PDB file of C-alpha atoms in Angstrom:
ATOM      1  CA  MET A  18       0.000   0.000   0.000  1.00 80.00           C
ATOM      2  CA  LYS A  19       1.316   3.440  -0.957  1.00 87.00           C
ATOM      3  CA  LYS A  20       2.140   5.674   2.000  1.00 94.00           C
ATOM      4  CA  VAL A  21       1.360   9.405   1.705  1.00 97.00           C
ATOM      5  CA  PHE A  22       2.387  12.287   3.965  1.00 98.00           C
ATOM      6  CA  ALA A  23       0.627  15.644   3.406  1.00 98.00           C
ATOM      7  CA  TYR A  24       1.413  19.217   4.460  1.00 98.00           C
ATOM      8  CA  ILE A  25      -1.109  22.057   4.249  1.00 97.00           C
ATOM      9  CA  ASP A  26      -0.310  25.767   4.080  1.00 94.00           C
ATOM     10  CA  GLY A  27      -3.451  26.812   5.944  1.00 92.00           C
ATOM     11  CA  PHE A  28      -3.031  30.548   5.412  1.00 88.00           C
ATOM     12  CA  ASN A  29      -2.547  30.244   1.653  1.00 92.00           C
ATOM     13  CA  SER A  30      -5.335  27.681   1.327  1.00 94.00           C
ATOM     14  CA  TYR A  31      -7.828  29.729   3.355  1.00 91.00           C
ATOM     15  CA  HIS A  32      -7.321  33.004   1.494  1.00 90.00           C
ATOM     16  CA  CYS A  33      -7.594  31.316  -1.901  1.00 94.00           C
ATOM     17  CA  LEU A  34     -10.812  29.638  -0.774  1.00 95.00           C
ATOM     18  CA  LYS A  35     -12.137  32.922   0.611  1.00 92.00           C
ATOM     19  CA  SER A  36     -11.529  34.653  -2.719  1.00 93.00           C
ATOM     20  CA  ALA A  37     -13.282  31.789  -4.520  1.00 94.00           C
ATOM     21  CA  ILE A  38     -16.316  32.095  -2.231  1.00 93.00           C
ATOM     22  CA  GLU A  39     -16.479  35.828  -2.896  1.00 92.00           C
ATOM     23  CA  SER A  40     -16.247  35.320  -6.657  1.00 88.00           C
ATOM     24  CA  GLN A  41     -19.441  36.005  -8.613  1.00 79.00           C
ATOM     25  CA  ASN A  42     -19.095  32.772 -10.561  1.00 83.00           C
ATOM     26  CA  SER A  43     -18.796  30.535  -7.509  1.00 85.00           C
ATOM     27  CA  LYS A  44     -21.555  28.517  -5.829  1.00 89.00           C
ATOM     28  CA  LEU A  45     -19.462  28.066  -2.700  1.00 92.00           C
ATOM     29  CA  THR A  46     -20.537  29.679   0.579  1.00 91.00           C
ATOM     30  CA  ASN A  47     -18.885  30.371   3.923  1.00 89.00           C
ATOM     31  CA  LYS A  48     -19.993  26.925   5.110  1.00 88.00           C
ATOM     32  CA  ASN A  49     -17.483  25.488   2.663  1.00 92.00           C
ATOM     33  CA  LYS A  50     -14.634  26.901   4.735  1.00 90.00           C
ATOM     34  CA  TRP A  51     -14.824  23.891   7.054  1.00 91.00           C
ATOM     35  CA  ILE A  52     -12.950  21.369   4.934  1.00 94.00           C
ATOM     36  CA  ASN A  53     -12.015  17.825   5.859  1.00 96.00           C
ATOM     37  CA  TYR A  54      -8.562  17.931   4.303  1.00 97.00           C
ATOM     38  CA  ARG A  55      -8.110  14.193   4.803  1.00 97.00           C
ATOM     39  CA  LYS A  56     -11.134  13.581   2.592  1.00 97.00           C
ATOM     40  CA  LEU A  57      -9.980  16.247   0.122  1.00 98.00           C
ATOM     41  CA  ILE A  58      -6.543  14.689  -0.318  1.00 98.00           C
ATOM     42  CA  SER A  59      -8.033  11.210  -0.732  1.00 97.00           C
ATOM     43  CA  LEU A  60      -9.918  12.437  -3.823  1.00 97.00           C
ATOM     44  CA  PHE A  61      -6.590  12.644  -5.671  1.00 97.00           C
ATOM     45  CA  PHE A  62      -5.501   9.065  -4.903  1.00 96.00           C
ATOM     46  CA  ASP A  63      -6.809   5.551  -5.431  1.00 93.00           C
ATOM     47  CA  LYS A  64      -8.097   3.291  -2.645  1.00 87.00           C
ATOM     48  CA  ASN A  65      -4.765   1.539  -2.262  1.00 88.00           C
ATOM     49  CA  THR A  66      -3.272   4.620  -0.647  1.00 93.00           C
ATOM     50  CA  ASP A  67      -2.583   5.122   3.054  1.00 93.00           C
ATOM     51  CA  ILE A  68      -2.711   8.832   3.876  1.00 96.00           C
ATOM     52  CA  GLU A  69      -0.806   8.250   7.072  1.00 95.00           C
ATOM     53  CA  LYS A  70       0.158  11.736   8.193  1.00 97.00           C
ATOM     54  CA  ILE A  71      -1.323  15.167   7.551  1.00 98.00           C
ATOM     55  CA  MET A  72      -0.017  18.407   9.056  1.00 97.00           C
ATOM     56  CA  PHE A  73      -1.883  21.727   8.915  1.00 95.00           C
ATOM     57  CA  PHE A  74       0.187  24.899   9.382  1.00 92.00           C
ATOM     58  CA  SER A  75      -1.459  28.226  10.202  1.00 84.00           C
ATOM     59  CA  ALA A  76      -1.701  30.965  12.841  1.00 73.00           C
ATOM     60  CA  ILE A  77      -4.481  32.503  14.918  1.00 64.00           C
ATOM     61  CA  PRO A  78      -4.907  36.258  14.193  1.00 58.00           C
ATOM     62  CA  TYR A  79      -4.990  37.575  17.762  1.00 49.00           C
ATOM     63  CA  HIS A  80      -4.450  41.085  16.351  1.00 50.00           C
ATOM     64  CA  ALA A  81      -7.684  41.095  14.318  1.00 52.00           C
ATOM     65  CA  TYR A  82     -10.453  43.627  15.051  1.00 47.00           C
ATOM     66  CA  LYS A  83      -8.322  45.537  17.527  1.00 64.00           C
ATOM     67  CA  ASP A  84     -11.134  48.034  18.157  1.00 64.00           C
ATOM     68  CA  ASP A  85     -13.919  45.438  18.497  1.00 60.00           C
ATOM     69  CA  ALA A  86     -13.343  42.892  21.268  1.00 61.00           C
ATOM     70  CA  ASN A  87     -16.454  40.853  20.400  1.00 67.00           C
ATOM     71  CA  LYS A  88     -15.484  40.416  16.746  1.00 64.00           C
ATOM     72  CA  ARG A  89     -11.926  39.565  17.742  1.00 64.00           C
ATOM     73  CA  LYS A  90     -13.127  36.940  20.223  1.00 68.00           C
ATOM     74  CA  ASP A  91     -15.502  35.467  17.654  1.00 66.00           C
ATOM     75  CA  LYS A  92     -12.736  35.150  15.055  1.00 66.00           C
ATOM     76  CA  ILE A  93     -10.338  33.531  17.514  1.00 74.00           C
ATOM     77  CA  ASN A  94     -13.038  31.102  18.666  1.00 74.00           C
ATOM     78  CA  LYS A  95     -13.725  30.079  15.039  1.00 78.00           C
ATOM     79  CA  HIS A  96     -10.040  29.332  14.509  1.00 73.00           C
ATOM     80  CA  ASN A  97      -9.770  27.316  17.724  1.00 80.00           C
ATOM     81  CA  ALA A  98     -12.910  25.326  16.901  1.00 83.00           C
ATOM     82  CA  PHE A  99     -11.608  24.528  13.425  1.00 87.00           C
ATOM     83  CA  TYR A 100      -8.265  23.441  14.879  1.00 86.00           C
ATOM     84  CA  GLU A 101     -10.065  21.060  17.240  1.00 89.00           C
ATOM     85  CA  ILE A 102     -12.189  19.635  14.426  1.00 90.00           C
ATOM     86  CA  LEU A 103      -9.092  19.037  12.309  1.00 93.00           C
ATOM     87  CA  ASP A 104      -7.348  17.341  15.218  1.00 92.00           C
ATOM     88  CA  LYS A 105     -10.123  15.200  16.706  1.00 92.00           C
ATOM     89  CA  TYR A 106     -12.417  14.513  13.746  1.00 93.00           C
ATOM     90  CA  CYS A 107     -10.052  14.589  10.758  1.00 94.00           C
ATOM     91  CA  HIS A 108      -6.987  13.307  12.654  1.00 95.00           C
ATOM     92  CA  ILE A 109      -4.794  16.077  11.309  1.00 96.00           C
ATOM     93  CA  GLU A 110      -1.887  17.504  13.285  1.00 95.00           C
ATOM     94  CA  VAL A 111      -2.204  21.276  13.676  1.00 92.00           C
ATOM     95  CA  VAL A 112       0.946  23.403  13.898  1.00 89.00           C
ATOM     96  CA  ASN A 113       0.142  26.919  15.074  1.00 79.00           C
ATOM     97  CA  GLY A 114       2.492  29.756  14.149  1.00 65.00           C
ATOM     98  CA  ARG A 115       2.207  33.463  14.867  1.00 49.00           C
ATOM     99  CA  PHE A 116       1.719  36.869  13.281  1.00 45.00           C
ATOM    100  CA  GLY A 117       4.433  39.514  13.424  1.00 45.00           C
ATOM    101  CA  LYS A 118       4.301  43.270  12.933  1.00 48.00           C
ATOM    102  CA  LYS A 119       5.707  44.849   9.806  1.00 51.00           C
ATOM    103  CA  ILE A 120       6.082  48.513   8.813  1.00 55.00           C
ATOM    104  CA  VAL A 121       5.245  49.145   5.157  1.00 53.00           C
ATOM    105  CA  THR A 122       5.137  52.245   2.986  1.00 62.00           C
ATOM    106  CA  ASP A 123       1.906  53.017   1.153  1.00 62.00           C
ATOM    107  CA  ILE A 124       0.148  55.906  -0.586  1.00 64.00           C
ATOM    108  CA  CYS A 125      -2.561  57.707   1.341  1.00 60.00           C
ATOM    109  CA  PRO A 126      -5.815  57.571  -0.723  1.00 64.00           C
ATOM    110  CA  HIS A 127      -6.815  61.026   0.589  1.00 64.00           C
ATOM    111  CA  CYS A 128      -3.647  63.134   0.276  1.00 72.00           C
ATOM    112  CA  ASN A 129      -1.696  60.982  -2.195  1.00 67.00           C
ATOM    113  CA  GLN A 130       1.388  61.190   0.029  1.00 66.00           C
ATOM    114  CA  LYS A 131       3.610  58.346   1.196  1.00 60.00           C
ATOM    115  CA  ILE A 132       2.680  57.062   4.635  1.00 58.00           C
ATOM    116  CA  LYS A 133       3.996  54.313   6.891  1.00 51.00           C
ATOM    117  CA  LEU A 134       1.547  51.653   8.026  1.00 47.00           C
ATOM    118  CA  LYS A 135       1.814  48.933  10.619  1.00 49.00           C
ATOM    119  CA  LYS A 136       0.663  45.589   9.219  1.00 50.00           C
ATOM    120  CA  HIS A 137       0.706  42.020  10.432  1.00 40.00           C
ATOM    121  CA  GLU A 138       2.048  39.090   8.476  1.00 53.00           C
ATOM    122  CA  GLU A 139       2.119  35.410   9.251  1.00 53.00           C
ATOM    123  CA  LYS A 140       5.471  34.211  10.548  1.00 54.00           C
ATOM    124  CA  GLU A 141       7.147  30.802  10.745  1.00 65.00           C
ATOM    125  CA  THR A 142       4.581  28.823   8.706  1.00 75.00           C
ATOM    126  CA  ASP A 143       6.598  28.420   5.512  1.00 79.00           C
ATOM    127  CA  VAL A 144       9.794  27.643   7.415  1.00 83.00           C
ATOM    128  CA  SER A 145       8.082  25.196   9.771  1.00 87.00           C
ATOM    129  CA  LEU A 146       6.311  23.472   6.891  1.00 92.00           C
ATOM    130  CA  SER A 147       9.512  23.226   4.862  1.00 93.00           C
ATOM    131  CA  ILE A 148      11.525  21.825   7.772  1.00 93.00           C
ATOM    132  CA  ASN A 149       8.936  19.131   8.446  1.00 94.00           C
ATOM    133  CA  ILE A 150       8.703  18.134   4.784  1.00 95.00           C
ATOM    134  CA  LEU A 151      12.459  17.923   4.407  1.00 95.00           C
ATOM    135  CA  TYR A 152      12.985  16.027   7.649  1.00 95.00           C
ATOM    136  CA  ASP A 153      10.319  13.443   6.849  1.00 96.00           C
ATOM    137  CA  ALA A 154      11.466  13.039   3.257  1.00 95.00           C
ATOM    138  CA  LEU A 155      15.070  12.377   4.296  1.00 93.00           C
ATOM    139  CA  THR A 156      14.440  10.200   7.361  1.00 94.00           C
ATOM    140  CA  ILE A 157      11.338   8.088   6.607  1.00 94.00           C
ATOM    141  CA  LYS A 158      12.213   5.609   3.902  1.00 91.00           C
ATOM    142  CA  ASP A 159       8.795   4.147   3.094  1.00 93.00           C
ATOM    143  CA  ILE A 160       7.010   7.376   2.143  1.00 95.00           C
ATOM    144  CA  ASP A 161       5.830   7.020  -1.441  1.00 96.00           C
ATOM    145  CA  THR A 162       4.335  10.487  -2.029  1.00 97.00           C
ATOM    146  CA  ILE A 163       4.540  13.885  -0.362  1.00 98.00           C
ATOM    147  CA  VAL A 164       1.550  16.173  -0.871  1.00 98.00           C
ATOM    148  CA  ILE A 165       1.801  19.936  -0.472  1.00 98.00           C
ATOM    149  CA  ILE A 166      -1.335  22.078  -0.502  1.00 97.00           C
ATOM    150  CA  SER A 167      -0.176  25.580  -1.386  1.00 96.00           C
ATOM    151  CA  SER A 168       0.601  27.841  -4.325  1.00 95.00           C
ATOM    152  CA  ASP A 169       3.490  29.583  -2.569  1.00 94.00           C
ATOM    153  CA  THR A 170       6.724  29.495  -4.591  1.00 94.00           C
ATOM    154  CA  ASP A 171       8.754  29.581  -1.354  1.00 92.00           C
ATOM    155  CA  TYR A 172       8.451  25.787  -1.295  1.00 95.00           C
ATOM    156  CA  ILE A 173      10.069  25.255  -4.696  1.00 96.00           C
ATOM    157  CA  PRO A 174      13.665  24.940  -3.342  1.00 95.00           C
ATOM    158  CA  VAL A 175      12.527  22.261  -0.880  1.00 96.00           C
ATOM    159  CA  ILE A 176      10.622  20.442  -3.630  1.00 97.00           C
ATOM    160  CA  LYS A 177      13.653  20.458  -5.901  1.00 96.00           C
ATOM    161  CA  MET A 178      15.971  19.187  -3.182  1.00 95.00           C
ATOM    162  CA  ILE A 179      13.690  16.270  -2.313  1.00 96.00           C
ATOM    163  CA  LEU A 180      13.333  15.339  -5.968  1.00 97.00           C
ATOM    164  CA  GLU A 181      17.102  15.462  -6.413  1.00 95.00           C
ATOM    165  CA  LYS A 182      18.089  13.646  -3.203  1.00 94.00           C
ATOM    166  CA  THR A 183      15.357  10.993  -2.927  1.00 95.00           C
ATOM    167  CA  ASN A 184      13.120   8.837  -5.111  1.00 95.00           C
ATOM    168  CA  LYS A 185       9.953  10.110  -3.435  1.00 97.00           C
ATOM    169  CA  LYS A 186       7.099  11.567  -5.453  1.00 97.00           C
ATOM    170  CA  ILE A 187       5.778  15.065  -4.810  1.00 98.00           C
ATOM    171  CA  LYS A 188       2.235  16.067  -5.669  1.00 98.00           C
ATOM    172  CA  MET A 189       1.290  19.733  -5.459  1.00 98.00           C
ATOM    173  CA  LEU A 190      -2.387  20.469  -4.861  1.00 98.00           C
ATOM    174  CA  PHE A 191      -2.952  24.102  -5.726  1.00 98.00           C
ATOM    175  CA  PRO A 192      -5.765  25.691  -3.680  1.00 97.00           C
ATOM    176  CA  ILE A 193      -8.916  26.681  -5.513  1.00 96.00           C
ATOM    177  CA  ASN A 194      -8.699  30.106  -7.174  1.00 93.00           C
ATOM    178  CA  SER A 195      -4.962  30.394  -6.526  1.00 93.00           C
ATOM    179  CA  ARG A 196      -2.598  32.232  -8.817  1.00 89.00           C
ATOM    180  CA  ILE A 197      -0.281  29.493  -9.995  1.00 92.00           C
ATOM    181  CA  ASN A 198       3.182  30.857 -10.659  1.00 94.00           C
ATOM    182  CA  LYS A 199       4.824  29.673 -13.876  1.00 94.00           C
ATOM    183  CA  GLU A 200       7.888  28.629 -11.850  1.00 95.00           C
ATOM    184  CA  PHE A 201       6.027  25.467 -10.835  1.00 96.00           C
ATOM    185  CA  SER A 202       5.686  24.426 -14.472  1.00 94.00           C
ATOM    186  CA  LYS A 203       9.481  24.535 -14.818  1.00 96.00           C
ATOM    187  CA  ILE A 204       9.836  21.541 -12.502  1.00 96.00           C
ATOM    188  CA  THR A 205      10.218  18.676 -14.949  1.00 93.00           C
ATOM    189  CA  ASN A 206      11.228  15.782 -12.696  1.00 96.00           C
ATOM    190  CA  LYS A 207       9.240  12.603 -13.459  1.00 96.00           C
ATOM    191  CA  ASN A 208       8.334  12.253  -9.769  1.00 97.00           C
ATOM    192  CA  TYR A 209       6.645  15.652  -9.681  1.00 98.00           C
ATOM    193  CA  SER A 210       2.987  16.283 -10.467  1.00 97.00           C
ATOM    194  CA  ALA A 211       0.465  19.043  -9.803  1.00 97.00           C
ATOM    195  CA  LYS A 212      -3.302  19.315  -9.702  1.00 97.00           C
ATOM    196  CA  GLU A 213      -5.721  22.153  -9.013  1.00 97.00           C
ATOM    197  CA  ILE A 214      -8.366  21.862  -6.315  1.00 97.00           C
ATOM    198  CA  LYS A 215     -11.748  22.530  -7.923  1.00 96.00           C
ATOM    199  CA  GLU A 216     -15.151  23.503  -6.593  1.00 95.00           C
ATOM    200  CA  ASN A 217     -16.430  19.924  -6.697  1.00 96.00           C
ATOM    201  CA  HIS A 218     -13.460  18.768  -4.583  1.00 97.00           C
ATOM    202  CA  ILE A 219     -14.383  21.355  -1.943  1.00 96.00           C
ATOM    203  CA  LYS A 220     -18.037  20.299  -1.904  1.00 95.00           C
ATOM    204  CA  LEU A 221     -17.146  16.621  -1.562  1.00 97.00           C
ATOM    205  CA  SER A 222     -14.869  17.336   1.393  1.00 96.00           C
ATOM    206  CA  GLN A 223     -17.162  19.187   3.746  1.00 94.00           C
ATOM    207  CA  ILE A 224     -17.147  18.625   7.486  1.00 93.00           C
ATOM    208  CA  PRO A 225     -20.772  18.072   8.621  1.00 92.00           C
ATOM    209  CA  ASP A 226     -22.577  21.075  10.112  1.00 90.00           C
ATOM    210  CA  LYS A 227     -22.524  19.366  13.512  1.00 90.00           C
ATOM    211  CA  VAL A 228     -19.939  16.876  14.748  1.00 88.00           C
ATOM    212  CA  THR A 229     -19.652  15.152  18.128  1.00 88.00           C
ATOM    213  CA  VAL A 230     -16.255  13.803  19.184  1.00 86.00           C
ATOM    214  CA  ASP A 231     -15.547  12.313  22.625  1.00 85.00           C
ATOM    215  CA  GLY A 232     -18.744  13.858  24.000  1.00 87.00           C
ATOM    216  CA  THR A 233     -18.021  17.356  22.693  1.00 87.00           C
ATOM    217  CA  THR A 234     -20.241  18.767  19.935  1.00 88.00           C
ATOM    218  CA  TYR A 235     -18.807  21.143  17.371  1.00 85.00           C
ATOM    219  CA  GLN A 236     -21.026  23.151  15.030  1.00 84.00           C
ATOM    220  CA  THR A 237     -19.966  25.174  12.039  1.00 82.00           C
ATOM    221  CA  PRO A 238     -20.320  28.900  12.808  1.00 77.00           C
ATOM    222  CA  TYR A 239     -21.524  29.551   9.261  1.00 72.00           C
ATOM    223  CA  ILE A 240     -25.052  28.093   9.523  1.00 60.00           C
TER     224      ILE A 240
END
């Protein structure tokens, strides 16, 4: 039986899905944000595949809605609930990173002058994801395929190294509505493949509106 390890860039995946939901041509709704990634990944493999390990990398935006405590609490609670669902229902390991502050220069829309803004950006996710992929690829001999759900080109050096140093296959699953950089198409190794996640894949991978695990009931906040 083929053994598969999968790694999910939660931040990249979520924002691509969010943009798809907001698209005029999409039939997806906010309820579709609760995805069973184990089910989703299985749609791209045959039944003789053991998806043994899945890791989900993201970060909780504690800085969100700084001026509205209720909205901030609601957003944090949604993230925590989703993390628990992934862990207990989907059996996916969640790796939580952090957001860091960044000063950027922008143009004021009112006075057209340069201004400095304080923004937050996710930290550690791409490095943590890359380290875990590389470690597993180099130390676990019986992995057949490594799956990466992301469209971030930061992972290309890691992909190339694994393809050069091992005989393991790598399958990229590009999130729905992602902008796929042409650099991915330049990877020509026979053990590399890539697919796009489509709307039907999302619909087939939904977590039920209400799930009970070990006596605790979780309900999607998007009903």
